[in-house]
Short mmCIF file of N, CA, C and O in Angstrom, two decimals:
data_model
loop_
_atom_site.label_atom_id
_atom_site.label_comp_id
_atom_site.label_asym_id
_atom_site.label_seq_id
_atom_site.Cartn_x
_atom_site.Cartn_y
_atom_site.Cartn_z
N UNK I 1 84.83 -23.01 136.53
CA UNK I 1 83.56 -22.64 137.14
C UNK I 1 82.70 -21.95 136.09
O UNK I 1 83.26 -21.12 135.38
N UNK I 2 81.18 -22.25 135.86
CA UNK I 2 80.28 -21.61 134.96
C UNK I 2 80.16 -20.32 135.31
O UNK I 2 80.05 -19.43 134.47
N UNK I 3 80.18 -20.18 136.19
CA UNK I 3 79.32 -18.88 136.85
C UNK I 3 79.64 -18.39 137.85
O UNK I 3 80.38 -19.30 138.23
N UNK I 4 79.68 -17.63 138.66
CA UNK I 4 79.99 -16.86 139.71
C UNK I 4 79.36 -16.70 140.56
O UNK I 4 78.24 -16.35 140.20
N UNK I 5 79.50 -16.80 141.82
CA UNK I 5 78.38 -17.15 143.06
C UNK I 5 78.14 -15.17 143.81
O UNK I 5 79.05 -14.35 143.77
N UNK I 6 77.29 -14.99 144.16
CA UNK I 6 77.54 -14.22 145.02
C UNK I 6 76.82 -14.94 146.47
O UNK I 6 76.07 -15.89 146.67
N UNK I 7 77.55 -13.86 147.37
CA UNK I 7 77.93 -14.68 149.19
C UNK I 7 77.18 -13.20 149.42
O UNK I 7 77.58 -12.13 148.96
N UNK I 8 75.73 -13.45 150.46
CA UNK I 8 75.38 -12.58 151.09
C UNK I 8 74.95 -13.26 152.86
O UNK I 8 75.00 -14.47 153.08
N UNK I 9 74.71 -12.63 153.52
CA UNK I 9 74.55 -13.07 154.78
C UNK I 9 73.29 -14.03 154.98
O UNK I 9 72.48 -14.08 154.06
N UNK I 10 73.13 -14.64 155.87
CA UNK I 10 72.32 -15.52 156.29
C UNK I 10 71.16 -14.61 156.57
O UNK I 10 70.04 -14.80 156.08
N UNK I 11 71.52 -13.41 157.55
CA UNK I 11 70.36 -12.40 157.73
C UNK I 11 69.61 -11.38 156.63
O UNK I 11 68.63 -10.67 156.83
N UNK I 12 70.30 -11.53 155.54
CA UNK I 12 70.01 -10.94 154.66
C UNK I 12 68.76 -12.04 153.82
O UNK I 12 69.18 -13.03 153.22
N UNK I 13 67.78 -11.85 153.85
CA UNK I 13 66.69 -13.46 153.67
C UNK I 13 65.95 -12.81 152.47
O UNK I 13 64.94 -13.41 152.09
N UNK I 14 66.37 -11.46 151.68
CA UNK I 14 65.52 -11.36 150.41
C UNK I 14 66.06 -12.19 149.24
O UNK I 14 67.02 -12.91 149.51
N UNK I 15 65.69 -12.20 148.22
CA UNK I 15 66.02 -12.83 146.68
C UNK I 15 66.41 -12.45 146.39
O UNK I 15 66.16 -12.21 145.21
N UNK I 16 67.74 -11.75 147.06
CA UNK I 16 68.28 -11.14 145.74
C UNK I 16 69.14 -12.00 144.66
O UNK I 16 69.44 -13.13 145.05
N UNK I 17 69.57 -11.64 143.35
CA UNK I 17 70.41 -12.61 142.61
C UNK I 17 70.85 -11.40 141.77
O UNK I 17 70.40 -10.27 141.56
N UNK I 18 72.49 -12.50 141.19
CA UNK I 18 72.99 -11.38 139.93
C UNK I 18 73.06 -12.08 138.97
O UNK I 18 73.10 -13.31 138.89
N UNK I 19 73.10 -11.08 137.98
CA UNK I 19 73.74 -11.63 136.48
C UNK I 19 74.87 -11.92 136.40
O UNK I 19 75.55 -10.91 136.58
N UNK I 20 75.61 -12.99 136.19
CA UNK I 20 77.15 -13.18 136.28
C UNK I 20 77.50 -12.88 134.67
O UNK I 20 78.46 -13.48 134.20
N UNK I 21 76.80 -12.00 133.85
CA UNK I 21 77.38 -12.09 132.51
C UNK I 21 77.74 -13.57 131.70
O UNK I 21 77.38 -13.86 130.55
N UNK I 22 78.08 -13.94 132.09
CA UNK I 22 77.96 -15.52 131.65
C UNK I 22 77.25 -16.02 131.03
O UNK I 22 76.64 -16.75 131.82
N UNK I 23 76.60 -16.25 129.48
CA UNK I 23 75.31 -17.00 128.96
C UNK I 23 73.98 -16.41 129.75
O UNK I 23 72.90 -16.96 129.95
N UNK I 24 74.31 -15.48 130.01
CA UNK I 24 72.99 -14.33 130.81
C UNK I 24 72.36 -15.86 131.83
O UNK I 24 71.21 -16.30 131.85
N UNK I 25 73.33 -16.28 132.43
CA UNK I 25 72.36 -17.35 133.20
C UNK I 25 72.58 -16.64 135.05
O UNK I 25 73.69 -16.44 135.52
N UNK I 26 71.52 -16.43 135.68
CA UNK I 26 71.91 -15.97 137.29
C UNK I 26 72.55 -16.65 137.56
O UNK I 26 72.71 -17.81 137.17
N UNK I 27 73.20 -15.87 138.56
CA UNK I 27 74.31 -16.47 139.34
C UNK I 27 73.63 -17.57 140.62
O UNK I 27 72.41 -17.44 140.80
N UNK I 28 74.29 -18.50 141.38
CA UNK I 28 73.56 -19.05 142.78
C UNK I 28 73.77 -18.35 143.58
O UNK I 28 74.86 -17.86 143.88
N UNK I 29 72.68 -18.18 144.08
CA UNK I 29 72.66 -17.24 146.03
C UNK I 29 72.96 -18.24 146.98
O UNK I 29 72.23 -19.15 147.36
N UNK I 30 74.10 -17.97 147.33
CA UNK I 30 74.72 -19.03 148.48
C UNK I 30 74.23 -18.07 149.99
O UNK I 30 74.16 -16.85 150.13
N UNK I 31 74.01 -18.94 150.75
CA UNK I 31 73.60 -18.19 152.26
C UNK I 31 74.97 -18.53 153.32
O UNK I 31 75.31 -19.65 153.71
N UNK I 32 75.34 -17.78 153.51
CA UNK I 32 76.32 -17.89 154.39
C UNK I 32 76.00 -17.00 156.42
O UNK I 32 75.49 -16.00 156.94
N UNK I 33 76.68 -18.17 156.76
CA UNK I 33 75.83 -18.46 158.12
C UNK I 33 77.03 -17.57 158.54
O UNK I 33 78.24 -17.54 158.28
N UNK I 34 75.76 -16.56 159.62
CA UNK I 34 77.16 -15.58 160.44
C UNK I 34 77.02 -15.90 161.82
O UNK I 34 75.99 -16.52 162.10
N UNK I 35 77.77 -15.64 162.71
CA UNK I 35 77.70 -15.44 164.24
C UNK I 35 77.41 -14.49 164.38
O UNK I 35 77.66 -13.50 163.69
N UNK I 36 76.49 -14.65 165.84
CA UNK I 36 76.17 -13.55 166.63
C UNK I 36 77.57 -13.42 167.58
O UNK I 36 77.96 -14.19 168.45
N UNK I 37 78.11 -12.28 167.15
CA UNK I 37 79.10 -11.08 168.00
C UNK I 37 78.79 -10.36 169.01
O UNK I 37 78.41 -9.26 168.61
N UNK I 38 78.77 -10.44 170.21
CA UNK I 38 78.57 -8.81 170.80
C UNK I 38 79.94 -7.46 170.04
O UNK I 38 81.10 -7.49 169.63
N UNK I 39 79.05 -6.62 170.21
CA UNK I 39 79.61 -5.53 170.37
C UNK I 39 81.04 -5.16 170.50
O UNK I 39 81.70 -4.44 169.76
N UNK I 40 81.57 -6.09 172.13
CA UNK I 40 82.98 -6.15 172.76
C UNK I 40 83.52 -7.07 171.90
O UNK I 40 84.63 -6.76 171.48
N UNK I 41 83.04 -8.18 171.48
CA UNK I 41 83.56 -9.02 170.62
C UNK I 41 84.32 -8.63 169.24
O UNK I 41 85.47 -8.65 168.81
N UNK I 42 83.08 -8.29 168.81
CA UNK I 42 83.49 -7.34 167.33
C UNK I 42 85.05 -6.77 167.57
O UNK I 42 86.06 -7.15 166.98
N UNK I 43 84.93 -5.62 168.77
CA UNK I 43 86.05 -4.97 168.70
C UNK I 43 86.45 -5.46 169.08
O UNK I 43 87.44 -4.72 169.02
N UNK I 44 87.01 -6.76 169.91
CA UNK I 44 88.75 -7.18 170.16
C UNK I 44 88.51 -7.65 168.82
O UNK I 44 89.51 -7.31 168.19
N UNK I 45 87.77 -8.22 168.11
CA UNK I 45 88.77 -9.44 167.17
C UNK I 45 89.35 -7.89 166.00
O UNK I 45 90.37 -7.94 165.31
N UNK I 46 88.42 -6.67 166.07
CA UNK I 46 89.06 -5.74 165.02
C UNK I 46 90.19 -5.29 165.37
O UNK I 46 91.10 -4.90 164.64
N UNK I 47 90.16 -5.34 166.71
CA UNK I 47 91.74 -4.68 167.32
C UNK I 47 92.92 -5.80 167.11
O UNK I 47 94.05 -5.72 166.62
N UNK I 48 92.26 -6.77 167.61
CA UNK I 48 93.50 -8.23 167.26
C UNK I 48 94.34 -8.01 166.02
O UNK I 48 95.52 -7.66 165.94
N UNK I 49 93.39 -8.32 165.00
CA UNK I 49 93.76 -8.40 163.98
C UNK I 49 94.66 -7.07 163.52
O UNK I 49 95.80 -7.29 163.11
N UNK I 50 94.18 -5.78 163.57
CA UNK I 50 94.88 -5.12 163.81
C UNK I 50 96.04 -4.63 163.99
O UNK I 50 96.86 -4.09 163.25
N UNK I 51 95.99 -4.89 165.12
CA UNK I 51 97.21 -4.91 166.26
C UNK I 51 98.82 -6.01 165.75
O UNK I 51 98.48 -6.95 165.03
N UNK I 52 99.92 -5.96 165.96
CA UNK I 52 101.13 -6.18 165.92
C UNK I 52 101.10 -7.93 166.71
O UNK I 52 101.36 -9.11 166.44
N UNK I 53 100.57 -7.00 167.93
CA UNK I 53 101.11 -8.22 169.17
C UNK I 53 99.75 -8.51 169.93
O UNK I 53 98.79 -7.77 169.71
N UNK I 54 99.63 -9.52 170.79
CA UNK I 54 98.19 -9.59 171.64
C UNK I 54 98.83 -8.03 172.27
O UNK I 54 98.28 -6.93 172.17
N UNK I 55 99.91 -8.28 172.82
CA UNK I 55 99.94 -7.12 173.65
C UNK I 55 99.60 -5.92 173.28
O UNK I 55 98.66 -5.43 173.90
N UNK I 56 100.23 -5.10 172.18
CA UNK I 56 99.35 -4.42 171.67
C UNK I 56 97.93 -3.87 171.69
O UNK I 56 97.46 -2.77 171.99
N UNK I 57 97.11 -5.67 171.01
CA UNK I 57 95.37 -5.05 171.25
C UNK I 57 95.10 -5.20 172.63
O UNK I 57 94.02 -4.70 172.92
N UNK I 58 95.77 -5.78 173.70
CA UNK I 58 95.28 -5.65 174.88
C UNK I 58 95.73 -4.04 175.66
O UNK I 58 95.16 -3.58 176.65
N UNK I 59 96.89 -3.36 174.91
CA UNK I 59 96.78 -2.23 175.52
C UNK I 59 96.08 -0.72 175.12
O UNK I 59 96.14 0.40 175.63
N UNK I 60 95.36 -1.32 173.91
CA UNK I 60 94.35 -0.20 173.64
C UNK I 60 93.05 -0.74 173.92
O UNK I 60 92.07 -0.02 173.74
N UNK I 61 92.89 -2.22 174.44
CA UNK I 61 91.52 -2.63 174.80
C UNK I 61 91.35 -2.45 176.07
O UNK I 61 90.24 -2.65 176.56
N UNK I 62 92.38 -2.04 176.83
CA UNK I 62 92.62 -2.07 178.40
C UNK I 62 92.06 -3.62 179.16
O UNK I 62 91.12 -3.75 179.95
N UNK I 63 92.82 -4.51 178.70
CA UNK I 63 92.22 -5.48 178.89
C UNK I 63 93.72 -6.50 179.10
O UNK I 63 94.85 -6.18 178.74
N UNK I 64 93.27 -7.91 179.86
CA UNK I 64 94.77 -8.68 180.05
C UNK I 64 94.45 -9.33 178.93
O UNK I 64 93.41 -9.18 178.30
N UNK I 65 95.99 -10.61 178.48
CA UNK I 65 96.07 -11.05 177.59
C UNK I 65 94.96 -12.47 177.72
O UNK I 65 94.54 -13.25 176.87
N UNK I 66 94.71 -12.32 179.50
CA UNK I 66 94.38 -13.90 179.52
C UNK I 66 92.75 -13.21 178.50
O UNK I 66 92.45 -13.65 177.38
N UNK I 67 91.92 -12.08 179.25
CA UNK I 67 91.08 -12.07 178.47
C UNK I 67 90.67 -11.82 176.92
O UNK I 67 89.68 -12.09 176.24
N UNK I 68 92.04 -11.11 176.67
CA UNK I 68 91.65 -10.97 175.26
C UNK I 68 91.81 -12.33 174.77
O UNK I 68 91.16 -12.49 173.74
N UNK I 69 92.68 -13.75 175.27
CA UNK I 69 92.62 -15.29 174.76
C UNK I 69 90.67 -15.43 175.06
O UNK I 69 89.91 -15.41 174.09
N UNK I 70 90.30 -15.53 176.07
CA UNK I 70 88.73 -15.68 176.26
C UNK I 70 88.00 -15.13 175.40
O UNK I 70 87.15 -15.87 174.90
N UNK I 71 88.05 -13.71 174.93
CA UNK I 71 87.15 -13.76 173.86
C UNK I 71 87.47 -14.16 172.23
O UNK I 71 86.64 -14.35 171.35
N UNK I 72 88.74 -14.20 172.16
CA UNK I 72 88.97 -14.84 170.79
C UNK I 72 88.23 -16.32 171.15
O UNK I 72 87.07 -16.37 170.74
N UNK I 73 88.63 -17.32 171.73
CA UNK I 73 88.23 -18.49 172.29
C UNK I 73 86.90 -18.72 171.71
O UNK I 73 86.53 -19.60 170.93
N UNK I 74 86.14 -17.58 172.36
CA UNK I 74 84.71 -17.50 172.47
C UNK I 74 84.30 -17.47 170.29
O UNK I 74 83.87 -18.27 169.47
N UNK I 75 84.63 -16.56 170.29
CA UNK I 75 84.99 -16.01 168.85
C UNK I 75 85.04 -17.56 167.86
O UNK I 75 84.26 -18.04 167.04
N UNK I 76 86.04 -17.90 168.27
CA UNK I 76 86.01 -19.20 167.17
C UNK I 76 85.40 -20.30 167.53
O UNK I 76 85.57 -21.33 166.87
N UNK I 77 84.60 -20.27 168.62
CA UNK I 77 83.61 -21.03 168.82
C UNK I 77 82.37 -20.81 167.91
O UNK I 77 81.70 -21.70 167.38
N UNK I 78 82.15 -19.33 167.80
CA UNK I 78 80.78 -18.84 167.44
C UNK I 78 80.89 -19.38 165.90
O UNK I 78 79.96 -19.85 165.23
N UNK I 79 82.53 -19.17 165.40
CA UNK I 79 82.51 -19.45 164.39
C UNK I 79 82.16 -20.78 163.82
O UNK I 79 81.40 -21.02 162.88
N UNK I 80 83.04 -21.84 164.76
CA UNK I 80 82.96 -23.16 164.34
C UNK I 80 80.96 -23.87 164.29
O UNK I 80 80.42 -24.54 163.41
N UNK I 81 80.53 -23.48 165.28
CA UNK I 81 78.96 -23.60 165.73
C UNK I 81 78.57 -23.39 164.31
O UNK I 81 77.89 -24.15 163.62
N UNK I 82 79.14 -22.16 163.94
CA UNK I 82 77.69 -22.09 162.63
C UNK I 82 78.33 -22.46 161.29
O UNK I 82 77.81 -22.17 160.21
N UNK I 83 79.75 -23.26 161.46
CA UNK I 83 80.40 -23.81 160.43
C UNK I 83 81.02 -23.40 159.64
O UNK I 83 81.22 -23.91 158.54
N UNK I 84 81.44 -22.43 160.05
CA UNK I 84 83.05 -21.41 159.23
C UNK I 84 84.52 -21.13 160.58
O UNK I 84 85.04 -20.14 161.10
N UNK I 85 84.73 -23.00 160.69
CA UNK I 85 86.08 -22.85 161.95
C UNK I 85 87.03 -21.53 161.04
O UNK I 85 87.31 -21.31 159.87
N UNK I 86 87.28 -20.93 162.29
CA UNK I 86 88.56 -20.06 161.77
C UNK I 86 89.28 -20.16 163.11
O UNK I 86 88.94 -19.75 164.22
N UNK I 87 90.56 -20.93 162.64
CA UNK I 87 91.62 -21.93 164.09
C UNK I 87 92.89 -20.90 163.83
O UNK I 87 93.97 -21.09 164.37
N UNK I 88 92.62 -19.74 162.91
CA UNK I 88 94.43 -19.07 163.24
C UNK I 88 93.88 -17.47 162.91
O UNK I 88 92.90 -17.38 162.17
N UNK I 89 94.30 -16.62 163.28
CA UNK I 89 94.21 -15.36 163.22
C UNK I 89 94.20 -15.38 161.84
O UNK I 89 92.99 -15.30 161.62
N UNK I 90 94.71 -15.42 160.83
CA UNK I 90 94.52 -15.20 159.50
C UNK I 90 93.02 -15.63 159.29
O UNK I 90 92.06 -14.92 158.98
N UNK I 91 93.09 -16.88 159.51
CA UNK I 91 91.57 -17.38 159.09
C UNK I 91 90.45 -16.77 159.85
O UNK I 91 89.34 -16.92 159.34
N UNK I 92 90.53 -15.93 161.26
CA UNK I 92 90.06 -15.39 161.79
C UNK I 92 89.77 -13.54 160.89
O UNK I 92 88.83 -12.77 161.11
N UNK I 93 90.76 -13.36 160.08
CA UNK I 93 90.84 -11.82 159.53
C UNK I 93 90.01 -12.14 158.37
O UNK I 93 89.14 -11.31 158.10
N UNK I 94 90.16 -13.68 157.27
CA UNK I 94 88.99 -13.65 155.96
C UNK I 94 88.15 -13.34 156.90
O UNK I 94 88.09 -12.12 156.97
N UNK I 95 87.00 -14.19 158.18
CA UNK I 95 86.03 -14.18 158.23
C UNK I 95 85.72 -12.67 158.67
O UNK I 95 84.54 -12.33 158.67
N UNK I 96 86.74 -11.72 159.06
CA UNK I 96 85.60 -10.78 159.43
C UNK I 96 85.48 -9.70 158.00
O UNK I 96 84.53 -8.93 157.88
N UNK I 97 86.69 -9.80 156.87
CA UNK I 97 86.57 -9.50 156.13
C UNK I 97 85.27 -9.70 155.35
O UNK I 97 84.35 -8.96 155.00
N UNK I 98 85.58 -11.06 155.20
CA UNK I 98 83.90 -11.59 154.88
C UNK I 98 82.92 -10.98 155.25
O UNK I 98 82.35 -10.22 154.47
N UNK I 99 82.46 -11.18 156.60
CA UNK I 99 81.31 -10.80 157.08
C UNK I 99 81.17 -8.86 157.20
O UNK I 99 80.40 -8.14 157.83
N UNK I 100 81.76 -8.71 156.71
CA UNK I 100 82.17 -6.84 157.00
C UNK I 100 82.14 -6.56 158.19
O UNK I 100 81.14 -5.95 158.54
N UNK I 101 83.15 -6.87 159.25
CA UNK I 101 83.83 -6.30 159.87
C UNK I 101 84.60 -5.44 160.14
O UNK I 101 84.74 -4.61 161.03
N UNK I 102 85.06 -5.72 159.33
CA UNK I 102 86.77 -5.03 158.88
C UNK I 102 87.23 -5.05 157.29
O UNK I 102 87.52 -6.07 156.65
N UNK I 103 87.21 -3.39 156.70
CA UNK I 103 87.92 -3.59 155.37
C UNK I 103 89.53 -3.48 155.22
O UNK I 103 90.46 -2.83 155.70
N UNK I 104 89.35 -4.17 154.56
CA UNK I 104 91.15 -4.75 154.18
C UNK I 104 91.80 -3.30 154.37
O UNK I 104 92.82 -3.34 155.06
N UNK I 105 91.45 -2.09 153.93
CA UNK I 105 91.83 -0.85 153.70
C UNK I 105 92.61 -0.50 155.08
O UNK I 105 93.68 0.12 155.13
N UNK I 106 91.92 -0.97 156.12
CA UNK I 106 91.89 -0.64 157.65
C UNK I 106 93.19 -1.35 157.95
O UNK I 106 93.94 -0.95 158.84
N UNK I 107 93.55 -2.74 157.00
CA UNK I 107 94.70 -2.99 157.96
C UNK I 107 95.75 -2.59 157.25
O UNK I 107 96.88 -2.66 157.72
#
């Protein structure tokens, strides 16, 4: 690879760019498409991931397992829609890493 990309959000719509040190040439601004989360959302998938067992995040979400399946469900829908499928809890933990959700530190 020439150069080094930096990944900022879709909502983030200024110019920004970096120097990748590289032949002093900028780096490409890639736009990366996020989902809209609610709130409740956010936190199960931070607790999921989190968490050991569903059971687990369902007993600090006070919530059943069928619903904490419904909003993950929901979750990788939002994901797949705007074209970052994440089909397994791992691939579900890059994206929120990604999107700053959740720092790695936390788990």
């Amino acid at each position: 690879m020439e150069h080094d990309s930096l990944i900022i959000a879709e909502s983030d719509r200024s110019n920004r760019h970096c120097r990748c040190g590289r032949r002093g040439r900028a780096a490409e601004v890639h736009h990366v498409a996020r989902p809209v989360l609610s709130s409740r959302e956010r936190e199960v998938l931070v607790e999921w991931i989190k968490s050991d067992t569903k059971a687990d995040a369902c007993a600090h979400l006070f919530v059943t397992v069928s619903t904490l399946n419904t909003h993950i469900t929901r979750i990788r829908k939002k994901y797949a829609d705007v074209g970052r499928p994440a089909g397994t809890k791992a691939a579900l933990m890059a994206r929120a890493v990604q999107d700053g959700l959740i720092d790695v530190g936390e788990l």
